[in-house]
PDB file of N, CA and C in Angstrom:
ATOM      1  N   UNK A   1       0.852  -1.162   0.000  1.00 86.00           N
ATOM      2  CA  UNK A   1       0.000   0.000   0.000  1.00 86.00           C
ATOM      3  C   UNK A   1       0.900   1.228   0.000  1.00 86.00           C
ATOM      4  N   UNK A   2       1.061   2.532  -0.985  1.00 86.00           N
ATOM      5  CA  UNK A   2       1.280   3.540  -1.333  1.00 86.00           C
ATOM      6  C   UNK A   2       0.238   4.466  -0.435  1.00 86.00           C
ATOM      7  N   UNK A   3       1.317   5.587   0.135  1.00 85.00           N
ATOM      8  CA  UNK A   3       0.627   6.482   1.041  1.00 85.00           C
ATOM      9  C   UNK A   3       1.688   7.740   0.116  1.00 85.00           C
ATOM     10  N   UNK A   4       0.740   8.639  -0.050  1.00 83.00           N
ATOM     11  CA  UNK A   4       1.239   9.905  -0.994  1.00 83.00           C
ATOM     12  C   UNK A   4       1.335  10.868   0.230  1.00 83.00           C
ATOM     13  N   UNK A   5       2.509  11.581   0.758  1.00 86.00           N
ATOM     14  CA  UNK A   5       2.216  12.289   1.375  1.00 86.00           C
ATOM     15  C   UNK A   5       2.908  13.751   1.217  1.00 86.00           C
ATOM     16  N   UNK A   6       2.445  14.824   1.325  1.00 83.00           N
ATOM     17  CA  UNK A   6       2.861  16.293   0.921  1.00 83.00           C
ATOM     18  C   UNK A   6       3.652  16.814   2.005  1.00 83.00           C
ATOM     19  N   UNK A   7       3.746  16.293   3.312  1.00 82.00           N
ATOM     20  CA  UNK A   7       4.832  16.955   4.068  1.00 82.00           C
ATOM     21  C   UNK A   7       6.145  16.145   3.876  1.00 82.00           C
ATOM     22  N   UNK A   8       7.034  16.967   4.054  1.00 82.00           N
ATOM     23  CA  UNK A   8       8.133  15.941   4.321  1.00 82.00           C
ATOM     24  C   UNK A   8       8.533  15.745   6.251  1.00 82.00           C
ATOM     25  N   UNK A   9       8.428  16.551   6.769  1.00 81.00           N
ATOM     26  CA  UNK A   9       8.189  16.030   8.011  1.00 81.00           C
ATOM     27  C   UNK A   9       7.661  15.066   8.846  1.00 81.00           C
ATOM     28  N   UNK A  10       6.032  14.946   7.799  1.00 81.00           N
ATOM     29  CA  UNK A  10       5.185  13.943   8.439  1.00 81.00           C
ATOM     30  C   UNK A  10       5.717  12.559   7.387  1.00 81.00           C
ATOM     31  N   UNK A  11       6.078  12.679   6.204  1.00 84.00           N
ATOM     32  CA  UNK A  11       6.870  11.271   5.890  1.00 84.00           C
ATOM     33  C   UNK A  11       8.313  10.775   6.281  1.00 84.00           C
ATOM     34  N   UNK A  12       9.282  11.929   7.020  1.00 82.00           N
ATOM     35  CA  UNK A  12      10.539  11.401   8.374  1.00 82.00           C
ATOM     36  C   UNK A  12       9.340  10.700   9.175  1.00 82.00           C
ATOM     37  N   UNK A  13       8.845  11.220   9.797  1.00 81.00           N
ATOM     38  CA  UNK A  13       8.248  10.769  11.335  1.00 81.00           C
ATOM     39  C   UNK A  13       7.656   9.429  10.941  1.00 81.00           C
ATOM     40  N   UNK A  14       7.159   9.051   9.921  1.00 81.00           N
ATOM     41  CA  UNK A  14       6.604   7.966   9.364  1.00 81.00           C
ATOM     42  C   UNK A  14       7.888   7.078   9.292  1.00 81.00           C
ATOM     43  N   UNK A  15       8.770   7.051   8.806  1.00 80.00           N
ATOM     44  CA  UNK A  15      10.328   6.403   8.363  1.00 80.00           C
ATOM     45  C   UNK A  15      10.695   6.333   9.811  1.00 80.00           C
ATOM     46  N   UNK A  16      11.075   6.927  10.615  1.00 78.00           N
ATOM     47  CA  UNK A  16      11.651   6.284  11.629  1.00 78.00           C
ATOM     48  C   UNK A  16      10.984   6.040  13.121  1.00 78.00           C
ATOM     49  N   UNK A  17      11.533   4.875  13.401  1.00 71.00           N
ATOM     50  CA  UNK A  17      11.428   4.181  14.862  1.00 71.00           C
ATOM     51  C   UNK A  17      12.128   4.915  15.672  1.00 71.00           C
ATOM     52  N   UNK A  18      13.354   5.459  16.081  1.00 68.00           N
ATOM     53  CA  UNK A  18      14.004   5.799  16.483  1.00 68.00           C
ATOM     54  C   UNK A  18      13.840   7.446  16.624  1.00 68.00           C
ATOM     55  N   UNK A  19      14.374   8.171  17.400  1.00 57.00           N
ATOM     56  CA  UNK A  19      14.125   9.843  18.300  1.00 57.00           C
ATOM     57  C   UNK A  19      12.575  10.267  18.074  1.00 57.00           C
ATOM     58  N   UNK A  20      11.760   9.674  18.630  1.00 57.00           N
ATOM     59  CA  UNK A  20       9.962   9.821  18.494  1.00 57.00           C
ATOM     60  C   UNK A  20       9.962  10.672  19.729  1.00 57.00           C
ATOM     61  N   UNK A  21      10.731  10.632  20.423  1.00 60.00           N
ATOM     62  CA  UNK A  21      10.489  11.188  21.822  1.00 60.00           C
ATOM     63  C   UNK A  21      10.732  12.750  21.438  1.00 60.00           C
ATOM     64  N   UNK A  22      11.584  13.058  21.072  1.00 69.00           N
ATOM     65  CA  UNK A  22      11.705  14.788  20.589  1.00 69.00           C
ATOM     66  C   UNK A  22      10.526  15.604  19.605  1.00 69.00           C
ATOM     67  N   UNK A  23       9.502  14.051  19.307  1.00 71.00           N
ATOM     68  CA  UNK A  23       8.679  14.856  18.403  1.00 71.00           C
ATOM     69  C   UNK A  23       7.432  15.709  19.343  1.00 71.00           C
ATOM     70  N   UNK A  24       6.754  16.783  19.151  1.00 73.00           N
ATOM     71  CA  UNK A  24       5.666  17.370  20.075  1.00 73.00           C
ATOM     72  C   UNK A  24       4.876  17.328  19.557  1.00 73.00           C
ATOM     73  N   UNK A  25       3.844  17.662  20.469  1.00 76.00           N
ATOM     74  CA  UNK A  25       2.312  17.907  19.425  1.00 76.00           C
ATOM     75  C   UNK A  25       1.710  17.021  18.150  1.00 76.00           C
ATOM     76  N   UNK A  26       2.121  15.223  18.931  1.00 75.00           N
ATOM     77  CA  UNK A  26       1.626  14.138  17.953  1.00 75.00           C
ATOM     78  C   UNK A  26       0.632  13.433  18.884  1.00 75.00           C
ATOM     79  N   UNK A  27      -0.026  12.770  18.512  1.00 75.00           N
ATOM     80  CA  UNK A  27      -0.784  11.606  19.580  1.00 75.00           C
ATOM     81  C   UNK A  27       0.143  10.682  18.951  1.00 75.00           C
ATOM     82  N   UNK A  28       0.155   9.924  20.050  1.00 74.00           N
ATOM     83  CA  UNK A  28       0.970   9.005  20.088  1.00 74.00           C
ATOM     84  C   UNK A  28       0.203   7.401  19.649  1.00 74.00           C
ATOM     85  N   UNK A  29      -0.960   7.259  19.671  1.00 72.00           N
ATOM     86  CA  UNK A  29      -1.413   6.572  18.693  1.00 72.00           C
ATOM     87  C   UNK A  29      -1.098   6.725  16.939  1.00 72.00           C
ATOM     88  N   UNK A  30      -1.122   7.728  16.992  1.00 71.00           N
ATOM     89  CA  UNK A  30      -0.987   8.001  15.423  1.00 71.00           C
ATOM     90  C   UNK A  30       0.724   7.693  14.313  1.00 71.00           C
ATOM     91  N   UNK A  31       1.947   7.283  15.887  1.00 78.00           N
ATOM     92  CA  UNK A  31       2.798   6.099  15.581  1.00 78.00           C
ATOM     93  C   UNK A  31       2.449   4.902  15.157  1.00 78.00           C
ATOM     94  N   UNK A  32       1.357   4.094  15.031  1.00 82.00           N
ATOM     95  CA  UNK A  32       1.145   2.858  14.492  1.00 82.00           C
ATOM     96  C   UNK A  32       1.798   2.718  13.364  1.00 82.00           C
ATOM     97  N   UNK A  33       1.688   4.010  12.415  1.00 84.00           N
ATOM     98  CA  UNK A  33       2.113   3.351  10.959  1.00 84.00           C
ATOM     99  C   UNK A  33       3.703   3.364  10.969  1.00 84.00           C
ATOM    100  N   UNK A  34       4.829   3.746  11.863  1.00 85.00           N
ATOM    101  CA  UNK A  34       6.312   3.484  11.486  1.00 85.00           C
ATOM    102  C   UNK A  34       6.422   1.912  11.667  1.00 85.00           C
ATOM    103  N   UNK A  35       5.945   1.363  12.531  1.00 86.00           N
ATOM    104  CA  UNK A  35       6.059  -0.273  12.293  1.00 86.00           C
ATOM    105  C   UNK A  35       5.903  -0.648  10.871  1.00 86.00           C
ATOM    106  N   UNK A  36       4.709  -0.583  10.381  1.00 89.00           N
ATOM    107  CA  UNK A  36       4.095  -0.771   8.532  1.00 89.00           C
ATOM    108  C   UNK A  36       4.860  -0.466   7.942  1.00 89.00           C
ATOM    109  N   UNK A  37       5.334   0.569   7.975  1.00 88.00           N
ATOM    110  CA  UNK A  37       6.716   1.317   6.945  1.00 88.00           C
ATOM    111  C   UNK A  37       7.880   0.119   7.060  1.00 88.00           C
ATOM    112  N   UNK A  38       8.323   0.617   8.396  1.00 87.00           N
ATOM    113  CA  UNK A  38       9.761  -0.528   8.715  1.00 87.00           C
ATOM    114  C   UNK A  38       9.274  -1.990   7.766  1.00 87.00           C
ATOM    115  N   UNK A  39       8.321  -2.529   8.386  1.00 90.00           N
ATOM    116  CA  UNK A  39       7.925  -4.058   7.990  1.00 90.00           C
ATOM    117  C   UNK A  39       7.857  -3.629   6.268  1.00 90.00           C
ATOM    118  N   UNK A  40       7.617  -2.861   5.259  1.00 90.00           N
ATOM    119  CA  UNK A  40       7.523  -2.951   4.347  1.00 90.00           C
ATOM    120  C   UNK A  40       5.772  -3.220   4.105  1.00 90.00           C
ATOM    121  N   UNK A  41       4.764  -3.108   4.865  1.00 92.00           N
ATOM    122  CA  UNK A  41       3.736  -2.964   4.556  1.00 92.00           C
ATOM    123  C   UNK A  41       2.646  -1.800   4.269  1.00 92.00           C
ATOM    124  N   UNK A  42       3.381  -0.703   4.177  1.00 89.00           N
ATOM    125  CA  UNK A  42       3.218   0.214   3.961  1.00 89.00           C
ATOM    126  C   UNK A  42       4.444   1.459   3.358  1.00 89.00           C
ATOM    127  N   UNK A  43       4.248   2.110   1.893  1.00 90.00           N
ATOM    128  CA  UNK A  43       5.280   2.800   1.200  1.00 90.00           C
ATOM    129  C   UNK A  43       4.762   3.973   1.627  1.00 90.00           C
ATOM    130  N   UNK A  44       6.019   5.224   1.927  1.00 89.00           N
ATOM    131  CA  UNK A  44       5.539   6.387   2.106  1.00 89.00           C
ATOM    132  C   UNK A  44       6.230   7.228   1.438  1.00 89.00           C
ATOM    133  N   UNK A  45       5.579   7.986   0.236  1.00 89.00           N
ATOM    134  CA  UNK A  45       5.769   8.781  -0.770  1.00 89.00           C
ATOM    135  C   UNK A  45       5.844   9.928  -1.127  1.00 89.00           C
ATOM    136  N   UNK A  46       6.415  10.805  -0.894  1.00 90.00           N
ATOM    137  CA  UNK A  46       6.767  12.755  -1.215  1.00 90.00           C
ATOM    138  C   UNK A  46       5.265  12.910  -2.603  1.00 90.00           C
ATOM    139  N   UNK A  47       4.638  13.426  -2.330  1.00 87.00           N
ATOM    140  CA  UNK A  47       3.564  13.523  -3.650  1.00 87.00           C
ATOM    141  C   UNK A  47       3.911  15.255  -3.577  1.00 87.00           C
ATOM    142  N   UNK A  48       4.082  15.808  -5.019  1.00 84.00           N
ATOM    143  CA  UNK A  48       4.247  17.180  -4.591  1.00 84.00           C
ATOM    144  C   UNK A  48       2.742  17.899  -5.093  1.00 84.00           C
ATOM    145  N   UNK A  49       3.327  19.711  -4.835  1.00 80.00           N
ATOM    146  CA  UNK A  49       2.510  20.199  -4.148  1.00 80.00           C
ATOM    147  C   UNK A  49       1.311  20.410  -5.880  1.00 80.00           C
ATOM    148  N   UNK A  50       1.926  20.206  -6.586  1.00 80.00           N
ATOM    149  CA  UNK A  50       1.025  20.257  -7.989  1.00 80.00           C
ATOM    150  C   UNK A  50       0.134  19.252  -8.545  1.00 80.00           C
ATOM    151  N   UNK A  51       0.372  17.749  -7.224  1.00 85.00           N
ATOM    152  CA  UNK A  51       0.130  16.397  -7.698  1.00 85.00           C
ATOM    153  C   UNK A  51      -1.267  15.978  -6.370  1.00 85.00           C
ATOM    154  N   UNK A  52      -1.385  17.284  -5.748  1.00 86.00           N
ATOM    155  CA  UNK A  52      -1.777  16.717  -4.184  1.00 86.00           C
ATOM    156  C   UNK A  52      -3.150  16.829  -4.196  1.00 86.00           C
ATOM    157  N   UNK A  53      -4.102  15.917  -3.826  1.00 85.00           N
ATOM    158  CA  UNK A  53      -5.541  16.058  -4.183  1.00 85.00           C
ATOM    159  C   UNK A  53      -6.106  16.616  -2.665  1.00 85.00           C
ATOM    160  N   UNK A  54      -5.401  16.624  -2.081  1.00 83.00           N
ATOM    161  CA  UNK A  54      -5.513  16.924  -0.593  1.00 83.00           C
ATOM    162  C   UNK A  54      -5.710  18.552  -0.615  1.00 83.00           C
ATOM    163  N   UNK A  55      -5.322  18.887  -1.160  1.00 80.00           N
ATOM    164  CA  UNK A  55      -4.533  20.291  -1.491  1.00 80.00           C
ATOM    165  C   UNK A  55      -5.950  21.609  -2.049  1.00 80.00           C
ATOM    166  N   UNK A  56      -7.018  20.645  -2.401  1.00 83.00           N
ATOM    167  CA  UNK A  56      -8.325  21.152  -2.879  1.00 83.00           C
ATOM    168  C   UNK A  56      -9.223  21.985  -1.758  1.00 83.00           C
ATOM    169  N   UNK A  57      -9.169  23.399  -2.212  1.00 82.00           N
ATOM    170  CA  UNK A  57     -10.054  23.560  -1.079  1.00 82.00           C
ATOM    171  C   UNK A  57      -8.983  24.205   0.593  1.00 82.00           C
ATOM    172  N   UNK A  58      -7.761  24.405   0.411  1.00 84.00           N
ATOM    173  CA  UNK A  58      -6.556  23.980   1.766  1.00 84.00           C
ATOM    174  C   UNK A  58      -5.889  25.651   0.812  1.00 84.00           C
ATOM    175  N   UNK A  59      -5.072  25.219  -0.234  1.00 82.00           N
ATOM    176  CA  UNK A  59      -4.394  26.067  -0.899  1.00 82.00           C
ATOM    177  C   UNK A  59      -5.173  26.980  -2.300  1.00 82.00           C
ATOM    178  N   UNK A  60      -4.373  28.274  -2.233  1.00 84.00           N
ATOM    179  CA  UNK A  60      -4.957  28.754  -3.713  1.00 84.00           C
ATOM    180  C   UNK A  60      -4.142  28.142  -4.692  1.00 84.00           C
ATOM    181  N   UNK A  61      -5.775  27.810  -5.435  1.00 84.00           N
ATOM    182  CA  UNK A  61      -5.029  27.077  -6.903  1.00 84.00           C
ATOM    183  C   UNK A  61      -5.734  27.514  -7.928  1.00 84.00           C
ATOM    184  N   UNK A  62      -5.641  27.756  -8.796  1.00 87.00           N
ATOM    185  CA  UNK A  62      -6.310  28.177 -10.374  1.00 87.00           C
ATOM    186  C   UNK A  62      -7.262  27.462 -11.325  1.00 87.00           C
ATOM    187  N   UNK A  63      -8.231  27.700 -11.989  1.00 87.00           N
ATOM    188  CA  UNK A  63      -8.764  27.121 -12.832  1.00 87.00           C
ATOM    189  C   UNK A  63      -8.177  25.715 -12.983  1.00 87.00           C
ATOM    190  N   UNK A  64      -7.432  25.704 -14.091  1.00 89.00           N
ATOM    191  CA  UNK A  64      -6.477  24.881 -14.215  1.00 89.00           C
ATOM    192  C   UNK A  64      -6.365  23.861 -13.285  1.00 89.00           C
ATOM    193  N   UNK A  65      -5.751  24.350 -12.040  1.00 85.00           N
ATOM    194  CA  UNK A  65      -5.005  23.414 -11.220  1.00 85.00           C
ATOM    195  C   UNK A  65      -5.988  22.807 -10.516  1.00 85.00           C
ATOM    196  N   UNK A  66      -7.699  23.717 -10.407  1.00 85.00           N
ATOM    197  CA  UNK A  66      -8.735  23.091  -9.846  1.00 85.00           C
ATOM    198  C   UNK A  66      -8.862  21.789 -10.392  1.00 85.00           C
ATOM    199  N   UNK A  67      -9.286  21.601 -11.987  1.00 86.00           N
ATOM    200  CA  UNK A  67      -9.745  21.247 -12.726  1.00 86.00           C
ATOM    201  C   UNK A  67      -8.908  19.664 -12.625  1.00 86.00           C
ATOM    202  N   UNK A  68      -7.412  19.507 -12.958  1.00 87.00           N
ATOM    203  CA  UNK A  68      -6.565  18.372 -12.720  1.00 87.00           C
ATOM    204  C   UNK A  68      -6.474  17.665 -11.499  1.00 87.00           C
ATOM    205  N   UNK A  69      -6.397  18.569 -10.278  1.00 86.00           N
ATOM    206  CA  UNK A  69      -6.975  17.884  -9.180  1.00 86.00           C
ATOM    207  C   UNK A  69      -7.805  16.811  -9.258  1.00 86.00           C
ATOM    208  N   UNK A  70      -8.994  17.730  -9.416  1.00 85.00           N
ATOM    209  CA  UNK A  70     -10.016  16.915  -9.670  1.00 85.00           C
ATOM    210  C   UNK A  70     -10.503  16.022 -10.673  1.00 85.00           C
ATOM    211  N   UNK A  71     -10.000  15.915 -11.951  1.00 84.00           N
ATOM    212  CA  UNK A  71      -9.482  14.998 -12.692  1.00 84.00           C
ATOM    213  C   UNK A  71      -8.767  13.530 -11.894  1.00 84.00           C
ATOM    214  N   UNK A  72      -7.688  13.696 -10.865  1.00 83.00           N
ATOM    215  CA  UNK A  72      -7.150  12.660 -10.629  1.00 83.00           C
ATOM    216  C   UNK A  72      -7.667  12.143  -9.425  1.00 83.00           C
ATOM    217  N   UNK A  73      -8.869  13.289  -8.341  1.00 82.00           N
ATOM    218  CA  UNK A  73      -9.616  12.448  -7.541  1.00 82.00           C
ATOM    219  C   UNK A  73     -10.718  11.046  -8.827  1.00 82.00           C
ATOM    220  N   UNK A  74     -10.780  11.556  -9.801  1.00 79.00           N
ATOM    221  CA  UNK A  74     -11.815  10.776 -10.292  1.00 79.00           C
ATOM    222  C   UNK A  74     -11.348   9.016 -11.224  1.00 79.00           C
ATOM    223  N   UNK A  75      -9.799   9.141 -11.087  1.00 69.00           N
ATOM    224  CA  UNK A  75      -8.959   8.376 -11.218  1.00 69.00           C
ATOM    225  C   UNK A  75      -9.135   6.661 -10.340  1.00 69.00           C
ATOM    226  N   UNK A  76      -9.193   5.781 -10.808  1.00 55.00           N
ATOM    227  CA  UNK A  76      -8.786   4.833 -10.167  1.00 55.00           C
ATOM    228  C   UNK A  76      -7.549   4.695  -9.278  1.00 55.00           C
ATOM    229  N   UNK A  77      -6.839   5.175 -10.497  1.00 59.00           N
ATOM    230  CA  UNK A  77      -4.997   5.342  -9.728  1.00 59.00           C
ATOM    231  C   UNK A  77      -4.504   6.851 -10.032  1.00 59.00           C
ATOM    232  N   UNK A  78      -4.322   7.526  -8.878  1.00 53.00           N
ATOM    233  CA  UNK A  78      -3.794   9.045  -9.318  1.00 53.00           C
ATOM    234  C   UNK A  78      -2.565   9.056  -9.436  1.00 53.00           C
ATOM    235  N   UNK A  79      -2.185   8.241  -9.525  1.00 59.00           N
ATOM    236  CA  UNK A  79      -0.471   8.387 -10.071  1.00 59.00           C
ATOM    237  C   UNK A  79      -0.249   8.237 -11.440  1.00 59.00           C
ATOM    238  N   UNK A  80      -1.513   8.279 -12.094  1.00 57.00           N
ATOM    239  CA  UNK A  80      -1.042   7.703 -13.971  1.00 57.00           C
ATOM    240  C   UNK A  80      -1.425   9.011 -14.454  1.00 57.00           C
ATOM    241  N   UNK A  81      -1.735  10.527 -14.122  1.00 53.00           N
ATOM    242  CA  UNK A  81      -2.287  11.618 -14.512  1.00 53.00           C
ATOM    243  C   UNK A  81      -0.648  12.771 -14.315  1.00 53.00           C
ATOM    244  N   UNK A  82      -0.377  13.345 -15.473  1.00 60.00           N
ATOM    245  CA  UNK A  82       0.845  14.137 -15.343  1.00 60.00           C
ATOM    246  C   UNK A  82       0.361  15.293 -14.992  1.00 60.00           C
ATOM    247  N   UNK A  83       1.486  16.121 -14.016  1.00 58.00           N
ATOM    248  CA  UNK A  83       0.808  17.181 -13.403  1.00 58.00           C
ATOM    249  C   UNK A  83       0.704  18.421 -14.311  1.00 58.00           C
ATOM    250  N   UNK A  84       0.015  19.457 -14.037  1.00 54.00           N
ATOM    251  CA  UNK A  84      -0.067  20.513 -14.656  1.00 54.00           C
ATOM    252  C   UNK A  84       0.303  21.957 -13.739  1.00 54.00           C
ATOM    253  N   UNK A  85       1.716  22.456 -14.365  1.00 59.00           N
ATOM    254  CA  UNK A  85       1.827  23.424 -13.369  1.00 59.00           C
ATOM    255  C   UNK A  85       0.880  24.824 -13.175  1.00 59.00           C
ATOM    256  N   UNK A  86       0.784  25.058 -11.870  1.00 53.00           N
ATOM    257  CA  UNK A  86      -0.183  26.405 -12.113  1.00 53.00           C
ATOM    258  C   UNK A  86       1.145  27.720 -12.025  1.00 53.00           C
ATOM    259  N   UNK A  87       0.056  28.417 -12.604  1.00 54.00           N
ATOM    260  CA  UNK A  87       0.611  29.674 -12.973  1.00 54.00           C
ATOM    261  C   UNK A  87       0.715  30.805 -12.046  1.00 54.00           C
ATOM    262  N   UNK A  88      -0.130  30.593 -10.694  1.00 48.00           N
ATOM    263  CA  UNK A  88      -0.368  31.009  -9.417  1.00 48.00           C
ATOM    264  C   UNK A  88       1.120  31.203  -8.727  1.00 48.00           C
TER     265      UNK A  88
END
């Protein structure tokens, strides 16, 4: 399972087991998934900020960039749709 994720902070904290204790302001339930990662049952992926369906509605984006978004929510697999840069 592929996890697309737009921070790079929150995909470190995902990658490692190790210095969790210096992190603040996490629930600590929400560590479950660095085990998955380690074990290889879960991939965690940099999706950038032109590719991010998350991103709808969060950031200003343009016609355009509305439009492809939402194009690749309607996707089976949003990773087969090339991005379109905005002009924003």
């Amino acid at each position: 399972v592929v996890i697309l994720i737009g921070c790079s902070s929150a995909k470190a904290i995902c990658q490692r087991l190790d210095h969790t204790a210096k992190i603040r302001h996490i629930d600590a339930k929400s560590l479950y998934v660095q085990p998955l990662v380690c074990d290889k049952v879960l991939k965690v992926t940099k999706v950038s900020i032109y590719m991010n369906v998350a991103d709808i509605g969060t950031k200003y984006l343009d016609g355009p960039g509305i439009d492809f978004l939402k194009k690749r929510l309607q996707r089976a697999d949003i990773r087969a749709v090339e991005p379109v840069k905005s002009e924003a």
